Amino acid sequence: MKKFYIETFGCQMNAHDSEKVVGTLLQQGYSQVAEPEQAELILYNTCSIRDKAEQKVFYRLQQFKREAGKGKVFGVLGCVAQQEGEAIFERAPHVSLVAGSASYTKLPEMLVQLEAGNRRVTGLSLDTDETFDTPFARRDNPHRAYITIIEGCDKACAYCVVPFTRGPERSRTSESVLQETRTLANAGYTEVQLLGQNVNSYRDPSPVGWDFAQLLRKTGETEGIRRVRFTTSHPRDFVKGIIDAIDESEALCNHVHLPVQSGSTKVLARMQRLYSRDDYMRRIEWMKNARREIAITTDIIVGFPGETEEDFNETVKMVEEIGYDAMFIFKYSKRPNTSALQYEDHIPEEEKTRRFMVLQERQRALQIRRNSAYVGRTEQVHVEGFNRATGQWIGRTSQNKMLNFHHPLLLAPEEGRTLIGSYLDVLVTRAGPNSLAGEHFTGYVQ
Ligand code: SAH
Ligand code: SF4
Ligand code: F3S
């Protein structure tokens, strides 16, 4: 039996790609092991979004360099593979396979070549539309499943590698998305997460021709599916119809991740984001005026070339005005092939760090305030796990907030008894910046 090990970096799309890769390898007679030491084939599914992410894979490859002589085969998959291509063989000569995400349907052929002793196997073509065929995906989570609905990106943000690493936008037919959703529901899944780099740019390529809001509604109508999430939305393509769909479909979670990147229209223009601060604020207004209470989260880049103190203050002001439920903050990182490389007014690293800290501190205070408002409320959670250290079950609310709680009748998972996968009403009793805590009472009181 051939054994493989895989480590995954990066976003949810990469996590789901790895599920497809694992499924394909199992289908080919390989078995998965938990440690690289036990494996004959070692795969890294890589991310290149920031320099640090890219360096991780080369660090890993360095760590195991000596193992290569002992018959181990190394493969680099994902965004660094697509970006660097055959140059990886030069930089890390013990690597035998370099393949980007659009080539995973060809993995069986590539494995045959590796087994035949070929030490320079590549899958780097981006002109394929077969990327959605995932008959063998082996999902890690038995209750919440990822579904890719659109691949690639047609935008050209000045800082971003994704258009190079994932290629042009390709949407999948609505029939194929709904078919996969039904199959997952029949297999016991109750929650699905629709994925795409710009998930809301979705446009059904079949004659049905649905837009994203229509696909969302239909997915939410699938029997057995109780929750539908989606990520990541691009503000330019974020139409009011998406909010209407959330308002009218119970199964759609009331959470939107809408990366703003900056609160300064000047910086947004230099980033080539295709919207202004006002355009973005209009979308926030739609959400604030919705019938349901929609949690809003975002991504922000600090220290983009040319970002002045004034621009940064506009971002801070905007963040305070909106009151995000959560935020990912990144320091601008120079990326190969991107147009921002041509800018000369780069911000010193210490200044980027300072802005990062200022924003993080503000956001932390805002999150404490926002989360405190939940104390005393009852929220429905989908239970995802159990924390042995604290003796709490781990749940997630529709708004994507983690809610850790005690259950009076099941203090911990027991042989054949668990709460994982169930939906429970939990009273929120405490709030921190990043999570809520509470108690489950139903079926216990009286
Ligand atoms: N398609 C999504 C973003 C995907 S990348 C969108 O357009 O919103 C995820 C996040 O990484 C981005 O939102 C951005 O905040 C961050 N990011 C991308 N490139 C970066 C870079 N060069 N430096 C720092 N952060 C970056
Ligand atoms: Fe990158 Fe911009 Fe495309 Fe998002 S929209 S993936 S940030 S190029
Ligand atoms: Fe990283 Fe590629 Fe995702 S660059 S963030 S793994 S699309």
Tab-separated table of N, CA, C and O and ligand atoms in Angstrom, residues 11 48-51 153 155 157-162 196-199 232-235 257-261 273 275 298-302 304 328-335 338, ligand 1:
chain	number	residue	atom	x	y	z
A	11	CYS	N	-6.483	29.369	1.999
A	11	CYS	CA	-7.903	29.654	2.212
A	11	CYS	C	-8.772	28.396	2.147
A	11	CYS	O	-8.290	27.301	1.907
A	48	SER	N	-0.018	31.469	-1.713
A	48	SER	CA	0.973	32.479	-2.089
A	48	SER	C	0.462	33.890	-1.837
A	48	SER	O	1.012	34.865	-2.342
A	49	ILE	N	-0.579	34.018	-1.036
A	49	ILE	CA	-1.258	35.307	-0.927
A	49	ILE	C	-0.339	36.389	-0.345
A	49	ILE	O	-0.380	37.528	-0.775
A	50	ARG	N	0.493	35.995	0.620
A	50	ARG	CA	1.497	36.915	1.157
A	50	ARG	C	2.841	36.193	1.165
A	50	ARG	O	2.890	34.964	1.131
A	51	ASP	N	3.900	36.960	1.252
A	51	ASP	CA	5.232	36.366	1.165
A	51	ASP	C	5.440	35.297	2.237
A	51	ASP	O	5.982	34.233	1.973
A	153	CYS	N	-10.328	34.292	-10.860
A	153	CYS	CA	-10.692	35.685	-10.617
A	153	CYS	C	-10.397	36.514	-11.854
A	153	CYS	O	-9.306	36.439	-12.415
A	155	LYS	N	-10.770	39.902	-11.736
A	155	LYS	CA	-10.404	41.249	-11.321
A	155	LYS	C	-8.873	41.349	-11.404
A	155	LYS	O	-8.201	40.381	-11.756
A	157	CYS	N	-6.772	43.275	-8.804
A	157	CYS	CA	-6.362	44.137	-7.696
A	157	CYS	C	-4.839	44.233	-7.710
A	157	CYS	O	-4.150	43.233	-7.946
A	158	ALA	N	-4.353	45.447	-7.454
A	158	ALA	CA	-2.945	45.747	-7.701
A	158	ALA	C	-1.981	44.942	-6.830
A	158	ALA	O	-0.802	44.840	-7.152
A	159	TYR	N	-2.490	44.384	-5.729
A	159	TYR	CA	-1.611	43.696	-4.770
A	159	TYR	C	-1.694	42.177	-4.864
A	159	TYR	O	-0.984	41.472	-4.162
A	160	CYS	N	-2.581	41.624	-5.716
A	160	CYS	CA	-3.016	40.243	-5.521
A	160	CYS	C	-2.528	39.237	-6.564
A	160	CYS	O	-2.567	39.491	-7.768
A	161	VAL	N	-2.099	38.063	-6.083
A	161	VAL	CA	-1.586	37.013	-6.976
A	161	VAL	C	-2.670	36.086	-7.512
A	161	VAL	O	-2.420	35.314	-8.438
A	162	VAL	N	-3.860	36.140	-6.912
A	162	VAL	CA	-4.859	35.116	-7.237
A	162	VAL	C	-5.179	34.995	-8.732
A	162	VAL	O	-5.266	33.887	-9.264
A	196	GLY	N	-15.869	30.537	-3.540
A	196	GLY	CA	-15.306	31.143	-4.738
A	196	GLY	C	-14.455	32.315	-4.308
A	196	GLY	O	-14.742	32.943	-3.279
A	197	GLN	N	-13.407	32.638	-5.063
A	197	GLN	CA	-12.600	33.813	-4.717
A	197	GLN	C	-13.461	35.060	-4.747
A	197	GLN	O	-13.297	35.953	-3.932
A	198	ASN	N	-14.386	35.110	-5.711
A	198	ASN	CA	-15.429	36.133	-5.714
A	198	ASN	C	-16.726	35.372	-5.927
A	198	ASN	O	-17.220	35.263	-7.036
A	199	VAL	N	-17.247	34.843	-4.844
A	199	VAL	CA	-18.350	33.883	-4.935
A	199	VAL	C	-19.586	34.525	-5.556
A	199	VAL	O	-20.344	33.878	-6.285
A	232	THR	N	-15.867	34.134	-0.821
A	232	THR	CA	-15.819	35.498	-0.328
A	232	THR	C	-16.575	36.402	-1.299
A	232	THR	O	-16.464	36.207	-2.511
A	233	SER	N	-17.271	37.407	-0.791
A	233	SER	CA	-18.013	38.304	-1.679
A	233	SER	C	-17.169	39.514	-2.046
A	233	SER	O	-16.480	40.070	-1.200
A	234	HIS	N	-17.250	39.906	-3.304
A	234	HIS	CA	-16.562	41.126	-3.747
A	234	HIS	C	-17.566	42.276	-3.742
A	234	HIS	O	-18.647	42.151	-4.321
A	235	PRO	N	-17.220	43.417	-3.117
A	235	PRO	CA	-18.186	44.522	-2.998
A	235	PRO	C	-18.749	44.994	-4.341
A	235	PRO	O	-19.929	45.317	-4.432
A	257	HIS	N	-19.292	38.112	4.576
A	257	HIS	CA	-17.886	38.535	4.632
A	257	HIS	C	-17.649	39.403	3.393
A	257	HIS	O	-17.730	38.912	2.267
A	258	LEU	N	-17.405	40.689	3.632
A	258	LEU	CA	-17.299	41.634	2.511
A	258	LEU	C	-16.002	42.443	2.653
A	258	LEU	O	-15.987	43.524	3.264
A	259	PRO	N	-14.890	41.913	2.091
A	259	PRO	CA	-13.602	42.575	2.276
A	259	PRO	C	-13.590	43.995	1.699
A	259	PRO	O	-13.909	44.183	0.532
A	260	VAL	N	-13.222	44.958	2.551
A	260	VAL	CA	-13.210	46.352	2.095
A	260	VAL	C	-11.797	46.786	1.681
A	260	VAL	O	-11.618	47.614	0.824
A	261	GLN	N	-10.798	46.240	2.341
A	261	GLN	CA	-9.358	46.508	2.105
A	261	GLN	C	-8.897	47.868	2.591
A	261	GLN	O	-7.834	47.981	3.185
A	273	ARG	N	-9.703	48.392	-6.905
A	273	ARG	CA	-10.759	47.570	-6.299
A	273	ARG	C	-12.110	47.744	-7.000
A	273	ARG	O	-13.070	47.037	-6.711
A	275	TYR	N	-14.478	49.956	-6.624
A	275	TYR	CA	-15.568	50.602	-5.889
A	275	TYR	C	-14.966	51.699	-5.015
A	275	TYR	O	-13.763	51.683	-4.739
A	298	THR	N	-14.862	41.477	7.576
A	298	THR	CA	-14.106	42.068	6.464
A	298	THR	C	-12.619	41.711	6.507
A	298	THR	O	-12.134	41.122	7.479
A	299	ASP	N	-11.929	42.066	5.439
A	299	ASP	CA	-10.461	42.000	5.372
A	299	ASP	C	-9.963	43.416	5.131
A	299	ASP	O	-10.575	44.168	4.359
A	300	ILE	N	-8.829	43.749	5.755
A	300	ILE	CA	-8.230	45.065	5.541
A	300	ILE	C	-6.726	44.908	5.330
A	300	ILE	O	-6.070	44.111	6.011
A	301	ILE	N	-6.214	45.639	4.364
A	301	ILE	CA	-4.765	45.678	4.151
A	301	ILE	C	-4.262	47.020	4.673
A	301	ILE	O	-4.772	48.066	4.255
A	302	VAL	N	-3.304	46.983	5.589
A	302	VAL	CA	-2.706	48.248	6.036
A	302	VAL	C	-1.338	48.411	5.380
A	302	VAL	O	-0.657	47.438	5.084
A	304	PHE	N	-0.647	49.760	2.353
A	304	PHE	CA	-0.544	49.654	0.892
A	304	PHE	C	0.290	50.846	0.408
A	304	PHE	O	0.214	51.931	0.992
A	328	PHE	N	-10.132	40.483	9.482
A	328	PHE	CA	-8.772	39.996	9.262
A	328	PHE	C	-7.954	41.183	8.773
A	328	PHE	O	-8.310	41.812	7.778
A	329	ILE	N	-6.875	41.492	9.493
A	329	ILE	CA	-6.024	42.611	9.098
A	329	ILE	C	-4.707	42.039	8.560
A	329	ILE	O	-4.135	41.126	9.161
A	330	PHE	N	-4.260	42.573	7.423
A	330	PHE	CA	-2.997	42.125	6.833
A	330	PHE	C	-2.099	43.313	6.558
A	330	PHE	O	-2.567	44.367	6.148
A	331	LYS	N	-0.800	43.100	6.782
A	331	LYS	CA	0.156	44.122	6.355
A	331	LYS	C	0.428	43.875	4.888
A	331	LYS	O	0.623	42.716	4.475
A	332	TYR	N	0.427	44.931	4.087
A	332	TYR	CA	0.673	44.770	2.652
A	332	TYR	C	1.970	44.003	2.430
A	332	TYR	O	2.990	44.274	3.064
A	333	SER	N	1.904	43.042	1.523
A	333	SER	CA	3.071	42.228	1.199
A	333	SER	C	3.289	42.269	-0.315
A	333	SER	O	2.348	42.086	-1.090
A	334	LYS	N	4.515	42.550	-0.733
A	334	LYS	CA	4.832	42.632	-2.170
A	334	LYS	C	4.719	41.258	-2.805
A	334	LYS	O	5.314	40.297	-2.306
A	335	ARG	N	3.975	41.162	-3.901
A	335	ARG	CA	3.816	39.878	-4.566
A	335	ARG	C	4.270	39.916	-6.012
A	335	ARG	O	4.077	40.932	-6.701
A	338	THR	N	2.440	41.371	-9.677
A	338	THR	CA	1.341	42.290	-9.408
A	338	THR	C	1.712	43.725	-9.790
A	338	THR	O	2.882	44.108	-9.743
B	1	SAH	N1	-11.219	37.711	-3.460
B	1	SAH	C1	-11.232	38.289	-2.195
B	1	SAH	C2	-9.923	38.215	-1.453
B	1	SAH	C3	-9.112	37.009	-1.494
B	1	SAH	S1	-7.499	37.099	-0.834
B	1	SAH	C4	-11.555	39.771	-2.336
B	1	SAH	O1	-11.373	40.319	-3.389
B	1	SAH	O2	-11.951	40.369	-1.383
B	1	SAH	C5	-7.814	37.235	0.907
B	1	SAH	C6	-7.304	38.497	1.516
B	1	SAH	O3	-5.899	38.533	1.531
B	1	SAH	C7	-7.687	39.759	0.787
B	1	SAH	O4	-8.979	40.180	1.091
B	1	SAH	C8	-6.642	40.740	1.234
B	1	SAH	O5	-7.062	41.451	2.379
B	1	SAH	C9	-5.462	39.869	1.586
B	1	SAH	N2	-4.359	40.044	0.635
B	1	SAH	C10	-4.335	39.688	-0.673
B	1	SAH	N3	-3.166	40.032	-1.225
B	1	SAH	C11	-2.416	40.615	-0.266
B	1	SAH	C12	-1.116	41.197	-0.231
B	1	SAH	N4	-0.337	41.259	-1.299
B	1	SAH	N5	-0.682	41.715	0.955
B	1	SAH	C13	-1.461	41.673	2.053
B	1	SAH	N6	-2.694	41.144	2.078
B	1	SAH	C14	-3.175	40.618	0.932
